[in-house]
Every structure is written in C-alpha cells, then in structure tokens.
Tab-separated table of C-alpha atoms in Angstrom:
chain	number	residue	atom	x	y	z
A	105	MET	CA	-13.501	3.231	25.251
A	106	PHE	CA	-11.671	0.105	24.192
A	107	LYS	CA	-13.642	-2.508	22.260
A	108	ASP	CA	-13.553	-6.126	23.396
A	109	ALA	CA	-11.208	-7.299	20.643
A	110	ILE	CA	-7.839	-9.012	20.788
A	111	ARG	CA	-6.118	-5.675	20.254
A	112	PRO	CA	-7.105	-1.989	20.045
A	113	ALA	CA	-7.415	-2.117	16.244
A	114	TRP	CA	-9.849	-4.259	14.286
A	115	ALA	CA	-11.740	-4.892	11.078
A	116	GLU	CA	-15.456	-4.451	11.679
A	117	ILE	CA	-17.518	-6.656	9.355
A	118	ASN	CA	-21.160	-5.645	8.973
A	119	LEU	CA	-23.096	-8.823	8.198
A	120	SER	CA	-26.352	-6.904	7.685
A	121	ASN	CA	-24.703	-5.015	4.837
A	122	LEU	CA	-23.455	-8.306	3.388
A	123	ASP	CA	-26.996	-9.664	3.556
A	124	TYR	CA	-28.263	-6.520	1.805
A	125	ASN	CA	-25.680	-6.910	-0.962
A	126	ILE	CA	-26.506	-10.572	-1.564
A	127	LYS	CA	-30.196	-9.783	-1.904
A	128	SER	CA	-29.425	-6.885	-4.254
A	129	ILE	CA	-27.224	-9.106	-6.438
A	130	LYS	CA	-29.809	-11.893	-6.510
A	131	ALA	CA	-32.428	-9.426	-7.712
A	132	LYS	CA	-30.058	-8.163	-10.412
A	133	ALA	CA	-29.170	-11.690	-11.538
A	134	ALA	CA	-32.783	-12.337	-12.485
A	135	GLY	CA	-33.187	-15.840	-11.129
A	136	ARG	CA	-29.743	-17.216	-11.895
A	137	ASP	CA	-27.898	-19.111	-9.216
A	138	LEU	CA	-25.189	-17.308	-7.272
A	139	ILE	CA	-21.741	-18.785	-6.783
A	140	GLY	CA	-20.428	-16.933	-3.758
A	141	VAL	CA	-16.787	-16.052	-4.362
A	142	ILE	CA	-15.129	-16.191	-0.947
A	143	LYS	CA	-11.504	-16.684	-1.948
A	144	ALA	CA	-8.745	-14.845	-0.061
A	145	ASP	CA	-10.747	-15.286	3.147
A	146	ALA	CA	-13.718	-13.610	1.473
A	147	TYR	CA	-11.546	-10.740	0.257
A	148	GLY	CA	-10.388	-10.210	3.826
A	149	HIS	CA	-13.864	-10.316	5.371
A	150	GLY	CA	-13.729	-13.838	6.829
A	151	ALA	CA	-14.819	-16.715	4.602
A	152	VAL	CA	-16.503	-18.850	7.253
A	153	MET	CA	-18.778	-16.078	8.529
A	154	CYS	CA	-19.512	-14.770	5.037
A	155	ALA	CA	-20.359	-18.298	3.898
A	156	GLN	CA	-22.970	-18.474	6.642
A	157	VAL	CA	-24.708	-15.313	5.406
A	158	LEU	CA	-24.606	-16.620	1.831
A	159	ARG	CA	-26.044	-19.910	3.074
A	160	GLU	CA	-28.891	-18.089	4.822
A	161	ASN	CA	-29.693	-16.478	1.468
A	162	GLY	CA	-29.955	-19.805	-0.327
A	163	VAL	CA	-26.521	-19.840	-1.970
A	164	LYS	CA	-25.517	-23.467	-2.524
A	165	THR	CA	-22.115	-23.083	-4.187
A	166	PHE	CA	-18.967	-21.317	-3.049
A	167	ALA	CA	-15.813	-20.551	-5.027
A	168	VAL	CA	-12.296	-20.253	-3.652
A	169	ALA	CA	-8.843	-19.952	-5.181
A	170	THR	CA	-6.886	-22.730	-3.508
A	171	LEU	CA	-7.191	-26.194	-2.056
A	172	HIS	CA	-6.275	-24.867	1.382
A	173	GLU	CA	-9.125	-22.347	1.284
A	174	ALA	CA	-11.558	-25.108	0.345
A	175	ILE	CA	-10.362	-27.362	3.164
A	176	THR	CA	-10.776	-24.513	5.648
A	177	LEU	CA	-14.442	-24.193	4.663
A	178	ARG	CA	-15.055	-27.935	4.803
A	179	GLU	CA	-13.457	-28.233	8.224
A	180	ALA	CA	-15.627	-25.335	9.402
A	181	GLY	CA	-18.668	-27.407	8.477
A	182	ALA	CA	-19.536	-26.192	4.971
A	183	LEU	CA	-21.522	-28.865	3.113
A	184	GLU	CA	-22.123	-26.867	-0.059
A	185	GLU	CA	-20.343	-27.433	-3.356
A	186	ILE	CA	-16.940	-25.733	-3.285
A	187	ILE	CA	-15.284	-24.869	-6.594
A	188	ILE	CA	-11.532	-24.281	-6.645
A	189	LEU	CA	-11.002	-21.633	-9.327
A	190	GLY	CA	-7.249	-22.225	-9.533
A	191	LEU	CA	-5.631	-25.391	-10.844
A	192	THR	CA	-4.907	-28.204	-8.398
A	193	PRO	CA	-1.735	-30.224	-9.158
A	194	ASP	CA	-1.925	-34.023	-9.527
A	195	MET	CA	-0.204	-34.615	-6.185
A	196	TYR	CA	-3.242	-33.202	-4.352
A	197	ALA	CA	-5.829	-35.306	-6.194
A	198	ASP	CA	-6.440	-37.545	-3.170
A	199	THR	CA	-7.160	-34.462	-1.059
A	200	LEU	CA	-9.676	-33.165	-3.600
A	201	VAL	CA	-11.489	-36.470	-3.327
A	202	LYS	CA	-11.267	-36.633	0.459
A	203	TYR	CA	-12.987	-33.264	0.828
A	204	ASP	CA	-15.416	-33.730	-2.096
A	205	LEU	CA	-14.325	-30.604	-3.959
A	206	THR	CA	-14.990	-29.386	-7.498
A	207	PRO	CA	-11.737	-28.711	-9.359
A	208	VAL	CA	-11.135	-26.669	-12.469
A	209	VAL	CA	-9.260	-28.532	-15.202
A	210	CYS	CA	-7.715	-27.665	-18.555
A	211	ASP	CA	-5.468	-30.688	-19.087
A	212	SER	CA	-6.578	-34.288	-19.570
A	213	GLN	CA	-3.574	-35.673	-17.685
A	214	ASN	CA	-4.453	-33.617	-14.611
A	215	ALA	CA	-8.086	-34.647	-14.987
A	216	LYS	CA	-7.080	-38.326	-15.213
A	217	ALA	CA	-5.053	-38.065	-12.001
A	218	ILE	CA	-8.143	-36.715	-10.238
A	219	SER	CA	-10.379	-39.388	-11.765
A	220	ASP	CA	-7.962	-42.143	-10.726
A	221	ALA	CA	-7.885	-40.821	-7.162
A	222	ALA	CA	-11.681	-40.738	-7.091
A	223	ALA	CA	-11.885	-44.293	-8.444
A	224	LYS	CA	-9.482	-45.506	-5.762
A	225	ALA	CA	-11.794	-44.014	-3.130
A	226	GLY	CA	-14.936	-45.336	-4.793
A	227	LYS	CA	-16.186	-41.825	-5.540
A	228	THR	CA	-16.972	-39.610	-8.525
A	229	LEU	CA	-16.143	-35.908	-8.678
A	230	GLU	CA	-17.341	-33.144	-10.969
A	231	ALA	CA	-15.037	-30.624	-12.643
A	232	LEU	CA	-15.342	-27.351	-14.514
A	233	ILE	CA	-13.552	-26.932	-17.829
A	234	ALA	CA	-11.563	-23.684	-17.898
A	235	VAL	CA	-11.574	-21.696	-21.134
A	236	ASP	CA	-9.171	-18.802	-21.710
A	237	THR	CA	-11.169	-16.269	-23.720
A	238	GLY	CA	-8.740	-13.425	-23.107
A	239	MET	CA	-7.468	-13.420	-19.538
A	240	GLY	CA	-4.230	-15.207	-20.428
A	241	ARG	CA	-4.258	-17.088	-17.154
A	242	ILE	CA	-5.536	-20.675	-17.225
A	243	GLY	CA	-7.768	-22.566	-19.626
A	244	TYR	CA	-8.058	-23.964	-23.117
A	245	LEU	CA	-7.591	-21.465	-25.948
A	246	PRO	CA	-10.552	-21.190	-28.343
A	247	SER	CA	-8.032	-20.313	-31.061
A	248	GLU	CA	-6.733	-23.872	-30.694
A	249	ALA	CA	-10.200	-25.398	-30.613
A	250	GLU	CA	-9.375	-28.600	-32.478
A	251	THR	CA	-6.578	-29.562	-30.093
A	252	ALA	CA	-8.557	-28.381	-27.066
A	253	ILE	CA	-11.685	-30.336	-27.971
A	254	PHE	CA	-9.618	-33.477	-28.576
A	255	ASP	CA	-8.220	-33.147	-25.047
A	256	ILE	CA	-11.617	-32.350	-23.507
A	257	LYS	CA	-13.054	-35.481	-25.127
A	258	LYS	CA	-10.471	-37.472	-23.182
A	259	ILE	CA	-11.774	-35.873	-19.999
A	260	ALA	CA	-15.359	-36.675	-20.979
A	261	MET	CA	-14.423	-40.366	-21.197
A	262	LEU	CA	-13.033	-40.567	-17.665
A	263	SER	CA	-15.006	-42.873	-15.400
A	264	ASN	CA	-14.777	-41.006	-12.108
A	265	LEU	CA	-14.563	-37.348	-13.122
A	266	LYS	CA	-17.608	-35.862	-14.768
A	267	ILE	CA	-17.707	-32.560	-16.638
A	268	LYS	CA	-19.993	-30.280	-14.648
A	269	GLY	CA	-19.679	-27.404	-17.082
A	270	MET	CA	-17.368	-24.703	-18.344
A	271	PHE	CA	-16.234	-21.346	-17.121
A	272	SER	CA	-14.151	-18.387	-18.211
A	273	HIS	CA	-13.247	-15.015	-16.765
A	274	MET	CA	-13.455	-11.494	-18.184
A	275	SER	CA	-10.436	-9.215	-18.071
A	276	THR	CA	-12.004	-5.813	-18.805
A	277	ALA	CA	-15.659	-6.114	-17.828
A	278	ASP	CA	-15.086	-3.271	-15.365
A	279	ALA	CA	-14.004	-0.902	-18.149
A	280	PHE	CA	-16.328	1.625	-19.749
A	281	ASP	CA	-15.447	0.238	-23.184
A	282	LYS	CA	-16.981	-3.237	-23.437
A	283	THR	CA	-15.482	-4.083	-26.840
A	284	PHE	CA	-13.040	-6.700	-25.559
A	285	SER	CA	-15.650	-8.142	-23.194
A	286	LYS	CA	-17.920	-8.722	-26.168
A	287	GLU	CA	-15.041	-10.430	-27.973
A	288	GLN	CA	-14.563	-12.711	-24.984
A	289	GLU	CA	-18.269	-13.475	-24.917
A	290	GLU	CA	-18.207	-14.405	-28.609
A	291	LYS	CA	-15.215	-16.707	-28.111
A	292	TYR	CA	-16.934	-18.359	-25.162
A	293	ASN	CA	-20.137	-18.968	-27.114
A	294	GLU	CA	-18.291	-20.224	-30.190
A	295	PHE	CA	-16.242	-22.655	-28.125
A	296	PHE	CA	-19.377	-23.921	-26.386
A	297	LYS	CA	-21.032	-24.522	-29.759
A	298	ALA	CA	-17.940	-26.325	-31.036
A	299	LEU	CA	-17.884	-28.593	-27.989
A	300	THR	CA	-21.571	-29.362	-28.369
A	301	ALA	CA	-21.121	-30.118	-32.065
A	302	ALA	CA	-18.287	-32.481	-31.165
A	303	GLY	CA	-20.593	-34.401	-28.846
A	304	VAL	CA	-19.258	-33.037	-25.553
A	305	ASN	CA	-22.078	-32.322	-23.123
A	306	ILE	CA	-21.652	-29.053	-21.210
A	307	PRO	CA	-24.690	-28.890	-18.905
A	308	PHE	CA	-23.636	-25.825	-16.939
A	309	ARG	CA	-22.039	-22.497	-17.821
A	310	THR	CA	-20.729	-19.643	-15.686
A	311	PHE	CA	-18.932	-16.533	-16.925
A	312	ALA	CA	-20.234	-13.410	-15.189
A	313	ASN	CA	-17.988	-11.779	-12.590
A	314	SER	CA	-18.945	-8.722	-10.520
A	315	ALA	CA	-18.688	-6.167	-13.320
A	316	SER	CA	-20.476	-8.478	-15.762
A	317	ILE	CA	-23.320	-8.923	-13.298
A	318	MET	CA	-23.722	-5.158	-13.235
A	319	GLU	CA	-23.541	-4.453	-16.956
A	320	ILE	CA	-23.441	-7.549	-19.210
A	321	PRO	CA	-26.572	-9.652	-18.606
A	322	SER	CA	-25.964	-11.660	-21.787
A	323	VAL	CA	-23.266	-13.627	-19.928
A	324	TYR	CA	-25.348	-14.564	-16.896
A	325	PHE	CA	-25.893	-18.101	-18.286
A	326	ASP	CA	-26.651	-20.626	-15.502
A	327	ALA	CA	-24.882	-18.982	-12.568
A	328	VAL	CA	-23.122	-15.704	-11.806
A	329	ARG	CA	-19.992	-15.327	-9.687
A	330	PRO	CA	-20.116	-12.164	-7.548
A	331	GLY	CA	-16.891	-11.303	-5.781
A	332	ILE	CA	-16.019	-7.736	-4.773
A	333	ILE	CA	-19.635	-6.544	-5.015
A	334	LEU	CA	-20.628	-8.970	-2.263
A	335	TYR	CA	-18.495	-6.881	0.044
A	336	GLY	CA	-19.923	-3.519	-0.980
A	337	CYS	CA	-17.152	-2.321	-3.278
A	338	TYR	CA	-17.627	-1.554	-6.956
A	339	PRO	CA	-15.243	-3.202	-9.460
A	340	SER	CA	-14.039	0.166	-10.755
A	341	ASP	CA	-15.035	3.788	-11.235
A	342	GLU	CA	-15.942	3.039	-14.861
A	343	VAL	CA	-18.950	0.852	-14.120
A	344	ASP	CA	-22.415	2.368	-13.813
A	345	LYS	CA	-22.945	2.292	-10.061
A	346	ASN	CA	-26.641	2.991	-10.541
A	347	GLN	CA	-26.962	-0.568	-11.835
A	348	LEU	CA	-26.536	-2.080	-8.376
A	349	SER	CA	-27.106	-0.823	-4.841
A	350	ILE	CA	-24.512	-2.158	-2.398
A	351	LYS	CA	-23.159	-1.175	1.009
A	352	PRO	CA	-19.558	-1.458	2.281
A	353	VAL	CA	-19.172	-4.444	4.581
A	354	MET	CA	-15.729	-3.707	6.060
A	355	SER	CA	-14.730	-0.826	8.295
A	356	ILE	CA	-11.318	-0.434	9.910
A	357	LYS	CA	-11.242	1.028	13.401
A	358	ALA	CA	-8.775	1.565	16.223
A	359	ASN	CA	-8.584	3.110	19.647
A	360	VAL	CA	-6.221	5.888	20.605
A	361	VAL	CA	-3.587	4.129	22.715
A	362	HIS	CA	-1.369	7.114	23.517
A	363	LEU	CA	-1.509	10.912	23.441
A	364	LYS	CA	1.244	13.468	23.729
A	365	ASP	CA	1.560	17.211	23.346
A	366	VAL	CA	4.605	18.212	21.315
A	367	PRO	CA	6.226	21.624	20.768
A	368	GLU	CA	6.751	23.467	17.497
A	369	GLY	CA	9.601	21.853	15.548
A	370	PHE	CA	9.037	18.370	17.013
A	371	SER	CA	9.367	15.537	14.471
A	372	VAL	CA	7.190	12.442	14.253
A	373	GLY	CA	7.881	9.068	12.626
A	374	TYR	CA	10.540	7.462	10.475
A	375	GLY	CA	12.326	9.907	8.207
A	376	ARG	CA	11.010	12.914	10.168
A	377	LYS	CA	8.398	13.555	7.475
A	378	PHE	CA	6.190	15.414	9.945
A	379	ILE	CA	7.582	18.484	11.681
A	380	ALA	CA	5.114	20.272	13.950
A	381	GLU	CA	4.552	23.816	12.682
A	382	LYS	CA	2.980	24.753	16.023
A	383	PRO	CA	2.409	23.082	19.379
A	384	SER	CA	0.446	19.954	18.480
A	385	ARG	CA	-1.299	16.967	19.995
A	386	ILE	CA	-0.307	13.582	18.555
A	387	ALA	CA	-2.343	10.395	18.987
A	388	THR	CA	-0.892	6.934	18.430
A	389	LEU	CA	-2.931	4.075	16.931
A	390	ALA	CA	-1.874	0.435	17.161
A	391	LEU	CA	-2.016	-0.476	13.486
A	392	GLY	CA	0.341	-0.012	10.575
A	393	TYR	CA	1.349	-1.286	7.181
A	394	ALA	CA	1.678	-4.882	8.457
A	395	ASP	CA	-2.072	-4.631	9.073
A	396	GLY	CA	-2.767	-3.491	5.522
A	397	TYR	CA	-2.590	0.281	6.014
A	398	PRO	CA	-0.376	1.188	3.036
A	399	ARG	CA	2.809	3.095	3.833
A	400	PRO	CA	2.585	5.066	0.543
A	401	TYR	CA	-0.730	6.427	1.848
A	402	SER	CA	1.067	8.313	4.640
A	403	ALA	CA	1.207	11.625	2.794
A	404	TYR	CA	-2.523	11.559	1.958
A	405	ALA	CA	-4.127	9.669	4.825
A	406	LYS	CA	-6.787	11.083	7.073
A	407	VAL	CA	-8.786	9.334	9.758
A	408	ILE	CA	-12.006	10.238	11.552
A	409	VAL	CA	-11.581	11.153	15.219
A	410	ASN	CA	-14.725	12.148	17.121
A	411	GLY	CA	-16.334	13.366	13.911
A	412	ILE	CA	-13.310	15.324	12.664
A	413	MET	CA	-11.048	14.376	9.745
A	414	CYS	CA	-7.459	14.350	11.006
A	415	PRO	CA	-4.228	13.787	9.048
A	416	ILE	CA	-1.732	11.017	9.684
A	417	ALA	CA	1.442	12.540	11.136
A	418	GLY	CA	4.577	11.193	9.474
A	419	ASN	CA	5.081	7.822	7.850
A	420	ILE	CA	2.841	4.903	8.699
A	421	CYS	CA	4.972	2.414	10.653
A	422	MET	CA	4.814	-1.371	10.514
A	423	ASP	CA	2.607	-1.748	13.579
A	424	GLN	CA	1.595	1.788	14.550
A	425	CYS	CA	0.705	5.145	13.075
A	426	MET	CA	0.398	8.621	14.506
A	427	VAL	CA	-2.355	11.178	13.976
A	428	ASP	CA	-2.373	14.952	14.389
A	429	VAL	CA	-5.444	15.457	16.581
A	430	SER	CA	-4.697	19.061	17.498
A	431	GLN	CA	-8.082	20.206	16.193
A	432	VAL	CA	-10.083	17.618	18.168
A	433	PRO	CA	-11.330	18.937	21.536
A	434	ASN	CA	-11.279	16.617	24.526
A	435	VAL	CA	-9.685	13.686	22.674
A	436	LYS	CA	-8.596	10.976	25.092
A	437	VAL	CA	-6.975	7.559	25.198
A	438	GLY	CA	-9.547	4.936	24.220
A	439	ASP	CA	-11.434	7.136	21.758
A	440	GLU	CA	-12.523	5.220	18.659
A	441	VAL	CA	-10.923	6.226	15.372
A	442	ILE	CA	-12.235	5.290	11.920
A	443	ILE	CA	-9.461	4.484	9.468
A	444	MET	CA	-11.830	3.199	6.779
A	445	GLY	CA	-15.582	3.541	7.026
A	446	SER	CA	-18.128	6.189	7.949
A	447	ASP	CA	-19.441	7.988	11.013
A	448	GLY	CA	-22.575	9.046	9.139
A	449	VAL	CA	-21.089	12.386	8.095
A	450	ASN	CA	-17.517	11.688	7.038
A	451	THR	CA	-16.611	8.691	4.893
A	452	ILE	CA	-13.329	7.045	3.925
A	453	LEU	CA	-13.743	4.260	1.359
A	454	ALA	CA	-11.408	1.480	0.301
A	455	ASP	CA	-11.588	3.221	-3.085
A	456	ASP	CA	-10.132	6.399	-1.569
A	457	ILE	CA	-7.154	4.573	-0.105
A	458	ALA	CA	-6.667	2.620	-3.333
A	459	ALA	CA	-6.771	5.727	-5.529
A	460	ALA	CA	-4.181	7.501	-3.386
A	461	THR	CA	-1.810	4.540	-3.467
A	462	GLY	CA	-2.141	3.427	-7.078
A	463	THR	CA	-3.970	0.170	-6.460
A	464	ILE	CA	-7.518	-1.234	-6.337
A	465	ASN	CA	-10.076	-1.642	-3.571
A	466	TYR	CA	-9.716	-5.445	-3.783
A	467	GLU	CA	-6.120	-5.217	-2.564
A	468	ILE	CA	-6.981	-2.801	0.240
A	469	CYS	CA	-9.687	-5.083	1.662
A	470	CYS	CA	-7.574	-8.224	1.324
A	471	ALA	CA	-4.628	-6.564	3.058
A	472	PHE	CA	-6.673	-5.197	5.956
A	473	GLY	CA	-8.207	-8.636	6.474
A	474	GLN	CA	-4.980	-10.520	7.106
A	475	ARG	CA	-3.694	-9.564	10.569
A	476	LEU	CA	-6.368	-7.434	12.175
A	477	PRO	CA	-8.892	-9.281	14.349
A	478	LYS	CA	-12.399	-9.282	12.900
A	479	VAL	CA	-15.403	-8.071	14.856
A	480	TYR	CA	-18.733	-9.086	13.323
A	481	VAL	CA	-21.749	-6.828	13.746
A	482	LYS	CA	-25.292	-6.768	12.420
C-alpha cells in the first residue's frame, strides 16, 4: 500500500540506527568529544533531524560546509557550536557574527574582517586555523611555516576573534596504505609545535575524520569529526570494518505506481535498451536520476520487490524507472519496492550502487537526499 509521504517514493531515515552509530563511534573515540559532521544536509539524511539525535547523545558541536547550512541549523533552533569547515568570504562576516558561528580561517585579512564585524556588534567569535597537511584544499602550508606563523600571529592579536584551535583533513586515511596519512600527521604535529614555540596558543586540536577514527587513534587529539560513518557507511572497502560496528541509516523505497503486461519484442525506456525476450510484466516506479538514482546504473540495477531481486528494465529516466517483475507472483500497484536497503534477506547497499557506477557511497547518499521526501523511523 502507499505510504503517507508526499509522493510514492521516499528516503527512509532510521534514527535508531543513527543513534546506534553515534554510540559506537563514541565508544571507539575513547572519551574524545565528537564533532557531528552534518554538512550537505547530513549527507542527504536531513541535518535538522540528525542534529537532534546527536544532541540527545551529548554532542555539543556540529560541523557544516557553508554559511547557508549553518544558518539553516540556527533557524531550526540549534544552540550548539557550529563550525563552518569551508572558508567564509569577508562580505559575510556580519552574518557569521549575527548567527554566532565558528569560522575556519587561513588568512589574516579574512580573520580581521570577521573580528571587525564582531567588534561592531559588541561580540567576540572563535575561529579554527586551517592547516593544509596534504589535502591541497584550504589552509596554511607547513612547508611555508615561517610565513604562515607570521600571519597566524596577526590573527592571534585580533581583539574580537579568538583562536579556538587548529584543524586539518586527511586525504588517504581510508586507504590500506597509511604512509601518506602518517606524513600528514607528522606535518600537523610539527606545525603545532612550531606555533607553540612561537608563542601562539592552540588550545584545541581536531584532525580525525571517519577513516582516522576507525584506524588512526594517534590523531584523535581533543575531538574527532565523524562524517560518513555516522550514517552507517564505511569510508572505503580498504578500511578494517571490524574496527567499528555501524548500521545503514538511509533506505530508498518506492511504491509500484503502474503495471503492464507486454508481449515478446516490446521495448521499454529511452534508447530501447530493454527488449522483452518473452511476455513480461513491467512495473513503473516514480523515481529516477533526478532523485539520485544514477542513470549509468541502469544496466546493473536490481530492486527488491516482495522479497525477490528484480532488474531495472531499460534506462533509468529523470523521474521514473521501470522494473521487470515477471518473476514476482501477485505483484500489484502500491506494493513497496526497496531500491536501496534490506528486507532482512536481500540487501542493496549504497556501496553496491557506487561500485557499479564508478563513484563513492558519499555521493549516492547525498544525491538520494536532495529531492526525495524523507520519512523518519525509529
């Protein structure tokens, strides 16, 4: 039967599994604080609802990617510290102050603009210093330590922006070979020592991402930043999954909206990629690649219909896809179909879809979370 959602296709978010994952990560982190990474709408899972479960587990700091994401949380009632992991241009300094947000900085001029805005409002903000130990994205380069420390000292002298601490990000922590991760760790530690020797107080450090939490405890420092593992997906197939027990939080489901019996030789979908080899029964689902179901997955995709794995028939369309349900007895309009998830016997993971389409589970979850309505369950 049809579920009470906005449309007959939805992302089902299991908050009990999220709660389980948070507790598992906290146990692994051995007493360190958790910074709940809920950027990209909590990787497609819904940042506001996920923040509530984190809050119930004692998490006091959230991390997002953009100013807009931070504002969304504030306006939803979040009182916790919110770190913006991306850089915030000078022109938005007043907004940072208005919403009491924690920016990341790696430029004294940008930091001064934020401090000036805070002074104008009679407030003081905290900021994290970004250090680029090997990601090549944002942050001061340890290889240019003298210049970097000179600039950071300017930030330390600002009256209304205080240095909360420093952070960096690992690029290959999810790889089996941890050589480069160890190099990044060494650069991070050396830069911290250099800052301390130069008289710059760094009271707080955070470095560990999901893969680091699983396998590199030496970078736990003061707080760890779990992202994808919060949502029950492992960072890669190269990490030791025995290091952390997690459960998938997102399932993608839809109802059969139409059924038709077609004769041998009948074609289905754009490009006529499916030609019925025998009389067949075709079910239509109301979701497609605009909902995050990748079109390149068409040739490999299977879904679970009444306990039976059934292939997608033809190319996935923008808003719909078709399924060959010929082998499913008594299938009817309204039957629930699992696109990603498990019925207890059969399982389709985000990893499976990612592997077949040459991407990563992060992208699959984020894409599914954009247009589909979310149904929260416990």
